[in-house]
Coordinates of C-alpha atoms in Angstrom, one line a residue:
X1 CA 24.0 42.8 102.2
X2 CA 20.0 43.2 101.3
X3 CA 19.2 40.9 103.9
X4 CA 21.9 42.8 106.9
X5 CA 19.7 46.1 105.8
X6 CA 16.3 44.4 105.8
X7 CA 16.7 43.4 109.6
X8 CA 18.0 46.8 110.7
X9 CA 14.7 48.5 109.1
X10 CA 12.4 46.0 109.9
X11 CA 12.9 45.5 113.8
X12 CA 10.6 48.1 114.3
X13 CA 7.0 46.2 113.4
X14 CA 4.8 49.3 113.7
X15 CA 4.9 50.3 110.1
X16 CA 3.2 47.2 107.8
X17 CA 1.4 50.0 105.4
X18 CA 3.2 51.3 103.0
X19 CA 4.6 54.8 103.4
X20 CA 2.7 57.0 100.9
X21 CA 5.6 60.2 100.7
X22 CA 7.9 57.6 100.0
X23 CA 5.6 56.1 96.7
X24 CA 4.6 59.8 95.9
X25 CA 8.7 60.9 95.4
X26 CA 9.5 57.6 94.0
X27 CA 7.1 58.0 91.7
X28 CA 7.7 61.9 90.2
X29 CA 11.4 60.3 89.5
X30 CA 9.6 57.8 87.4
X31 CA 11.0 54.7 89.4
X32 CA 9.2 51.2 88.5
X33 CA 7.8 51.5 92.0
X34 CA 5.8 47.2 91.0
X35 CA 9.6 46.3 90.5
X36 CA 10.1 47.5 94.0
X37 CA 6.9 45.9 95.6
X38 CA 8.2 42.7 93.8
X39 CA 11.9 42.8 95.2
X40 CA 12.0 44.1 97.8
X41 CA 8.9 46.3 99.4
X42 CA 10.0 46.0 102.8
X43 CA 11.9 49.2 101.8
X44 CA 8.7 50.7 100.9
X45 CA 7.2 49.8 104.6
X46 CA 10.1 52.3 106.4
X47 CA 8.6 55.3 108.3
X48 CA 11.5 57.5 107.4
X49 CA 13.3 57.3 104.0
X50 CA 15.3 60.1 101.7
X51 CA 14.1 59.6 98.0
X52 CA 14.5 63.4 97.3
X53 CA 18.0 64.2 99.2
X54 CA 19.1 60.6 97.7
X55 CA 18.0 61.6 93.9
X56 CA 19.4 65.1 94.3
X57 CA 23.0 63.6 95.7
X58 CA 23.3 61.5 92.7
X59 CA 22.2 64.2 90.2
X60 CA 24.7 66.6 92.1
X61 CA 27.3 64.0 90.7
X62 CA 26.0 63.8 86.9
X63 CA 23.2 61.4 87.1
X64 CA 20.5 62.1 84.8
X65 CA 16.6 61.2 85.4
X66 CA 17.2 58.1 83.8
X67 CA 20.4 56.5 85.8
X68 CA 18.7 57.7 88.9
X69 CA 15.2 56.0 88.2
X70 CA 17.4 52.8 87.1
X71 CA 19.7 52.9 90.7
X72 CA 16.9 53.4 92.8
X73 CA 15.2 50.6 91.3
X74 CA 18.2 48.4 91.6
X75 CA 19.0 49.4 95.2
X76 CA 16.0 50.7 96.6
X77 CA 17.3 50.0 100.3
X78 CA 19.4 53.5 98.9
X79 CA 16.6 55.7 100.1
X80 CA 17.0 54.4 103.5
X81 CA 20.3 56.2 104.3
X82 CA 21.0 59.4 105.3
X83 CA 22.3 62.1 103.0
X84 CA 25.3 62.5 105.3
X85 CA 26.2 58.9 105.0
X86 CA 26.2 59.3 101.5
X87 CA 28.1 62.0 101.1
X88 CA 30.9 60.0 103.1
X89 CA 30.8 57.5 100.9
X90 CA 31.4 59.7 98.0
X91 CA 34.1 61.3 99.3
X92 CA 35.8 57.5 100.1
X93 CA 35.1 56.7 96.5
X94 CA 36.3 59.6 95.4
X95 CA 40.0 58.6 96.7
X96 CA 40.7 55.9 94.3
X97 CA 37.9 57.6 91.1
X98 CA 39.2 59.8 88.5
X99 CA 36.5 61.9 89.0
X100 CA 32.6 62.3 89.5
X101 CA 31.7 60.9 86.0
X102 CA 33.7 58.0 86.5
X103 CA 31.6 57.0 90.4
X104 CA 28.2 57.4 88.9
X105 CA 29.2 54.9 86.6
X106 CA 30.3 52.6 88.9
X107 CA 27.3 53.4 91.2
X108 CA 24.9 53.0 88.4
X109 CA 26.4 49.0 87.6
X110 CA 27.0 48.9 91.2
X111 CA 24.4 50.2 93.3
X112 CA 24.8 47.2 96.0
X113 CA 28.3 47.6 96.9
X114 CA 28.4 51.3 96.8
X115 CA 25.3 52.0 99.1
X116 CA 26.6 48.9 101.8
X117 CA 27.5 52.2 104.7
X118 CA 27.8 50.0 107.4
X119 CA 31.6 49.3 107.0
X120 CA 32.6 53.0 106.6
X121 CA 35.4 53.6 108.4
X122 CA 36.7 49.7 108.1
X123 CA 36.3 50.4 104.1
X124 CA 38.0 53.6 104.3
X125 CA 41.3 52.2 106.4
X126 CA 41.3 49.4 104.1
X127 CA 41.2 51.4 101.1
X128 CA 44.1 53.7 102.6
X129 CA 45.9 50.5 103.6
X130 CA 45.7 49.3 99.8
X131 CA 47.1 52.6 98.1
X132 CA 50.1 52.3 100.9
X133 CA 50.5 48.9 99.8
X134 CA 51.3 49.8 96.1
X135 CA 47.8 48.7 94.3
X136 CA 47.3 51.1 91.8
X137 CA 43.5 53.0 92.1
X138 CA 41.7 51.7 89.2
X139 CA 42.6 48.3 91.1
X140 CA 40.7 49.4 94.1
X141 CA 38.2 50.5 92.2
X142 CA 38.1 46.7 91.2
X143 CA 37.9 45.5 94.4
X144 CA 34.6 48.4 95.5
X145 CA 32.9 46.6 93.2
X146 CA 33.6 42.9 92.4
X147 CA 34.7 42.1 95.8
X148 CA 33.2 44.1 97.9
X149 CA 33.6 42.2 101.5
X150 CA 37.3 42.6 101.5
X151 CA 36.7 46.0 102.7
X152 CA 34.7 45.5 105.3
X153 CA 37.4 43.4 107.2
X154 CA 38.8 44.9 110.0
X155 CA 42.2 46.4 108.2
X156 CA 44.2 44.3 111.0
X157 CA 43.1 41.5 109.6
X158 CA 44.2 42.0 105.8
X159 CA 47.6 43.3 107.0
X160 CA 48.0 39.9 108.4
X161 CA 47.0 37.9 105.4
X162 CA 49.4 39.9 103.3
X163 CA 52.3 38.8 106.1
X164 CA 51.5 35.8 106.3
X165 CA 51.5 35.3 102.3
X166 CA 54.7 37.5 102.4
X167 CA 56.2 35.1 104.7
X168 CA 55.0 32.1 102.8
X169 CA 56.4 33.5 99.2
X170 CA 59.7 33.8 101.2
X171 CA 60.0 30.8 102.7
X172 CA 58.9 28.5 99.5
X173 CA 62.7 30.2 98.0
X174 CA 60.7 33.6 96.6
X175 CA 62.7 36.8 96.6
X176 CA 62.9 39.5 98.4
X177 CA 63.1 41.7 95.2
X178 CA 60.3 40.2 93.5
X179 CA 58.3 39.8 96.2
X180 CA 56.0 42.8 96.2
X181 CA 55.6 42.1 92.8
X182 CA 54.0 38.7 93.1
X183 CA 52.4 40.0 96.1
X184 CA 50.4 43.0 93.8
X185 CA 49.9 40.7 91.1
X186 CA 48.1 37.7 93.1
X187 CA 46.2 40.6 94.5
X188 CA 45.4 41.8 91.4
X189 CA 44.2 38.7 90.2
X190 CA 42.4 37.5 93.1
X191 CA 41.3 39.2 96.3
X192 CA 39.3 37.2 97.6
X193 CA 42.6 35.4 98.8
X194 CA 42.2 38.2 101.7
X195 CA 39.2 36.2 103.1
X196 CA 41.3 33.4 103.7
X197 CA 42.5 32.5 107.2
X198 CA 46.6 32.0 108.0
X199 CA 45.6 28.4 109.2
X200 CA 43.8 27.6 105.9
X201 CA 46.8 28.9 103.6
X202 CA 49.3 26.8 106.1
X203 CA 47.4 23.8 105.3
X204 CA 47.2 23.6 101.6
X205 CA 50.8 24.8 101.4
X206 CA 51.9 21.9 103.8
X207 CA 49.4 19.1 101.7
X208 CA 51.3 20.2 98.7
X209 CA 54.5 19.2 100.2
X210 CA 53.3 16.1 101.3
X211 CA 52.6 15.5 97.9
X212 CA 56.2 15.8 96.6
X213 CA 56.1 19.3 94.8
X214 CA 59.3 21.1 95.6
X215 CA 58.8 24.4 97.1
X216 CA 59.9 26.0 93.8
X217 CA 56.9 24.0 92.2
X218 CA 54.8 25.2 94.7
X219 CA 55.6 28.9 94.1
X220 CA 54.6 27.8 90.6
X221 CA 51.0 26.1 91.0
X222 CA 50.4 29.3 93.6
X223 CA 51.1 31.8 90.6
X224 CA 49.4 29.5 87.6
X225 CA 46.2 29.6 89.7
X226 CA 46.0 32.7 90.6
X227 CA 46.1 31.9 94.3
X228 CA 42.6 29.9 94.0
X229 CA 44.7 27.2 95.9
X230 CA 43.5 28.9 99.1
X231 CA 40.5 28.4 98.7
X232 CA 40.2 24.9 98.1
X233 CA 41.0 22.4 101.4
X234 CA 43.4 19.3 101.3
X235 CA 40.6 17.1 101.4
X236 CA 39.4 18.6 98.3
X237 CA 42.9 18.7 96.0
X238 CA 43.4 14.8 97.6
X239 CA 40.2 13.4 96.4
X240 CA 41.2 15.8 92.7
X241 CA 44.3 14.1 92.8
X242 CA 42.8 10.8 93.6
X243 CA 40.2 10.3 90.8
X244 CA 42.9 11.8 87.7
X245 CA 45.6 9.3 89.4
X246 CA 43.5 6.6 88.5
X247 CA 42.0 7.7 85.4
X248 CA 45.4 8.5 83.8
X249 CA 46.7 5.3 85.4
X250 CA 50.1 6.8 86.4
X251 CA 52.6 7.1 89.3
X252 CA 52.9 9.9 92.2
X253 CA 55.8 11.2 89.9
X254 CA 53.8 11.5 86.9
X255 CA 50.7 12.7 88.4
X256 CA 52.4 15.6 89.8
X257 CA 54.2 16.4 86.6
X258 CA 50.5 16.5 85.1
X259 CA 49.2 18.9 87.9
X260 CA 52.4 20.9 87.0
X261 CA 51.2 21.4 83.5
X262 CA 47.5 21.5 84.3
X263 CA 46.7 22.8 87.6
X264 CA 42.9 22.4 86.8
X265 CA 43.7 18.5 88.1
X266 CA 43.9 20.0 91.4
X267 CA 41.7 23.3 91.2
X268 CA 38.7 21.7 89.8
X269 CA 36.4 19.1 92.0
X270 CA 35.8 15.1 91.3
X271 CA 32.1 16.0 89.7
X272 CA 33.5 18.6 87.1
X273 CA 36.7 16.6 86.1
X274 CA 34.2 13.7 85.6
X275 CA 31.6 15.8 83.5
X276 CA 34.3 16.8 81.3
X277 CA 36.3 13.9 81.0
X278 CA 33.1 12.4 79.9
X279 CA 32.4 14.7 77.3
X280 CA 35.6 14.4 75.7
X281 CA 35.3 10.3 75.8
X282 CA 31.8 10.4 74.1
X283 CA 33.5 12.9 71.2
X284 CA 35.7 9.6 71.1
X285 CA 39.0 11.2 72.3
X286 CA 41.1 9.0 73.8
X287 CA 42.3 9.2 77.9
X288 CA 46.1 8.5 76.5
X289 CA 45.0 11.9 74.1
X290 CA 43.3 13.8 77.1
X291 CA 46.8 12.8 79.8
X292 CA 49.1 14.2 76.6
X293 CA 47.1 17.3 76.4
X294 CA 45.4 17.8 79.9
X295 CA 44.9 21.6 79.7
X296 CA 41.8 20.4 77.6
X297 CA 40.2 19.7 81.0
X298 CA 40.2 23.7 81.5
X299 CA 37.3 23.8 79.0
X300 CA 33.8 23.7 79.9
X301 CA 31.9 20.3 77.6
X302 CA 29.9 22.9 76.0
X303 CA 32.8 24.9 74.8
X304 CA 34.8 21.7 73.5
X305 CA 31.8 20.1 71.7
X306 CA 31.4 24.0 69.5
X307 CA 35.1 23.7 68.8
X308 CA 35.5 20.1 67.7
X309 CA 32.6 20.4 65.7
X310 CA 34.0 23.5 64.1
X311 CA 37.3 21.5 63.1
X312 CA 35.6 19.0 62.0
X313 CA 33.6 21.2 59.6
X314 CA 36.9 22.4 58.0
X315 CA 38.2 18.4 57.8
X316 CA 40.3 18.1 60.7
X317 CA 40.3 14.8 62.6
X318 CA 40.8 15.3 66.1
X319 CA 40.4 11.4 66.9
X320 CA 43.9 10.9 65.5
X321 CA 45.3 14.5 65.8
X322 CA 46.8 16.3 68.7
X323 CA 44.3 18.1 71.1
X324 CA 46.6 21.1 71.0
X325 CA 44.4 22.5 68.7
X326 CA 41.2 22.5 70.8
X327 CA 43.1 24.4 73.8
X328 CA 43.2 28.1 74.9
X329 CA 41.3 30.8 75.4
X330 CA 38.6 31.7 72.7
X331 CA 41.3 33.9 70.9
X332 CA 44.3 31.1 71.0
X333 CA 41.8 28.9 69.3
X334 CA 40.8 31.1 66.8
X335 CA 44.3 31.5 65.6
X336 CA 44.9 28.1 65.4
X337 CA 41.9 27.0 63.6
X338 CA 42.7 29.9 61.3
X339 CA 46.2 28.6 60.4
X340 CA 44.3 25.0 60.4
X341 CA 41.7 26.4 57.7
X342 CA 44.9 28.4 55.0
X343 CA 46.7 25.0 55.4
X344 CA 43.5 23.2 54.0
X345 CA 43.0 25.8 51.5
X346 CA 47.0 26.4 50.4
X347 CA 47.3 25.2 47.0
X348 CA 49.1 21.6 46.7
X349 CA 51.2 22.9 43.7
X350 CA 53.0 26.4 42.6
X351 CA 51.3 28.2 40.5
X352 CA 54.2 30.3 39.2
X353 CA 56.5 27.2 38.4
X354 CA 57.1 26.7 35.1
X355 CA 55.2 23.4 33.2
X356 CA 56.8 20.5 32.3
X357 CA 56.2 19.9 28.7
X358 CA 56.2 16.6 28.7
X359 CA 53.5 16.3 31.3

């Protein structure tokens, strides 16, 4: 977004020195105007720019000195907008914020996605579109600022992904009833499925297909990855599918029963599958341990050596034990090293039964 802002202000070659008024207000708001020169001074070259009415909009809202300074520096292509497009986007944030407190908040951990004005009216329909839709506010609010370029498709355009993954729940056996639920809650998860094209969702439904899951399966992988599926490509899942088919040394039927329990066969590409498989083979797991347990292939090589050598530490093998124990997020696996470490330190006898004399 920097760089669609730098051309629009830079077309105009006359102005190479830096424009004093703009350093002198920068400067009584106590911005790190060398942080600027080193980021981005070609905001600092503009003729015209609005430090003051900027600083003053943003105060209006609750900003103090400090968050203001700390924006600017962050975003200094800020100062380049008018006050009246700011003010419009305030009032569009201000459909899905609680209230003023809550938007200088979000503005001050994102400046970027907040001062992007050139989408206005496609972020406002879009935004409208999403509340009519059934996503609830602090969703949206979400999506202003993690995923930002969702808004600035034409609306049109994200009514028709919606159909066309309305259509394709339907048609793999979904319900009707529970269809705007999975609809919200794949939203929810992952909007960036909105930058998707029809074609490219068509395809990677249809390669599934190909590949014997039932449509019921398929409505199963789509939910377990949080619709990620459309943004890989057939290619892509084959050549997944591929390299685990012959590392696990198994059938069609019983690859697809291992995607089914581990999606990340098919989510994650050849190179990362490799890296990690290779990790666990040099902590001398076995593959026949790894194809029991594949969810282990979720975890990053840095994250599975810290947790086997924390087992090990409290005496548990996990050569010749189950890799169950090594799975799930960082909370699942402190449970279960917790129940591993009061099983090692139970007592092997009852201390309230009574003694045997003759012992």
């Amino acid at each position: 977004r920097s760089i669609l802002i730098h051309s629009t202000y830079t077309t105009d070659t006359k102005s190479r020195e830096e424009n004093k008024k703009t350093i002198e207000s920068l400067y009584r708001l106590s911005v790190d105007i060398k942080k600027i020169r080193r980021l981005k001074e070609w905001v600092l070259l503009q003729d015209a720019a609005y430090v003051k009415e900027i600083a003053d909009i943003l105060q209006e809202m609750g900003a103090d000195e400090t968050t203001v300074a700390n924006i600017l520096e962050r975003c200094p292509e800020a100062i380049l907008h008018t006050p009246a497009e700011i003010n419009s986007q305030r009032a569009l944030w201000q459909l899905v914020c609680q209230n003023e407190k809550q938007l200088i908040k979000l503005i001050e951990r994102f400046p970027e996605s907040f001062f992007t004005t050139e989408y206005h009216e496609n972020q406002k329909a879009n935004i409208l579109f999403f509340q009519k839709l059934g996503l609830k506010n602090n969703i949206i609010t979400r999506f202003l600022t993690s995923a930002p370029n969702i808004f600035y498709n034409p609306v049109e355009k994200n009514k028709n992904m919606i159909e066309t993954l309305q259509k394709n729940y339907l048609s793999l056996g979904g319900s009707d009833a529970n269809m705007k639920i999975w609809i919200l809650k794949l939203l929810s998860q992952n909007p960036f499925v909105l930058l998707n094209t029809p074609t490219a969702i068509q395809e990677n439904l249809e390669f599934l297909q190909k590949n014997y899951f039932t449509d019921h399966e398929v409505l199963q992988l789509l939910s377990k990855l949080k619709g990620f599926i459309f943004q890989l490509t057939p290619t892509t899942m084959q050549k997944s599918m591929l390299f685990s088919k012959n590392v696990f040394k198994c059938s069609d039927e019983e690859l697809k029963h291992l995607v089914l329990k581990c999606p990340a066969l098919l989510y994650y590409s050849v190179p990362v599958l490799e890296e990690r498989l290779e990790g666990l083979l040099k902590e001398g797991i076995s593959v026949a341990q790894i194809r029991e347990t594949p969810m282990v292939l979720e975890l990053t090589t840095q994250i599975v050596q810290y947790r086997i050598k924390k087992l090990s530490a409290s005496g548990y093998d996990i050569k010749s034990g189950t890799l169950e124990s090594l799975n799930g997020t960082k909370k699942d696996f402190e449970v279960n090293y917790g129940k591993i470490q009061s099983k090692k330190e139970r007592p092997i006898f009852n201390p309230v039964a009574p003694i045997n004399i003759e012992d």
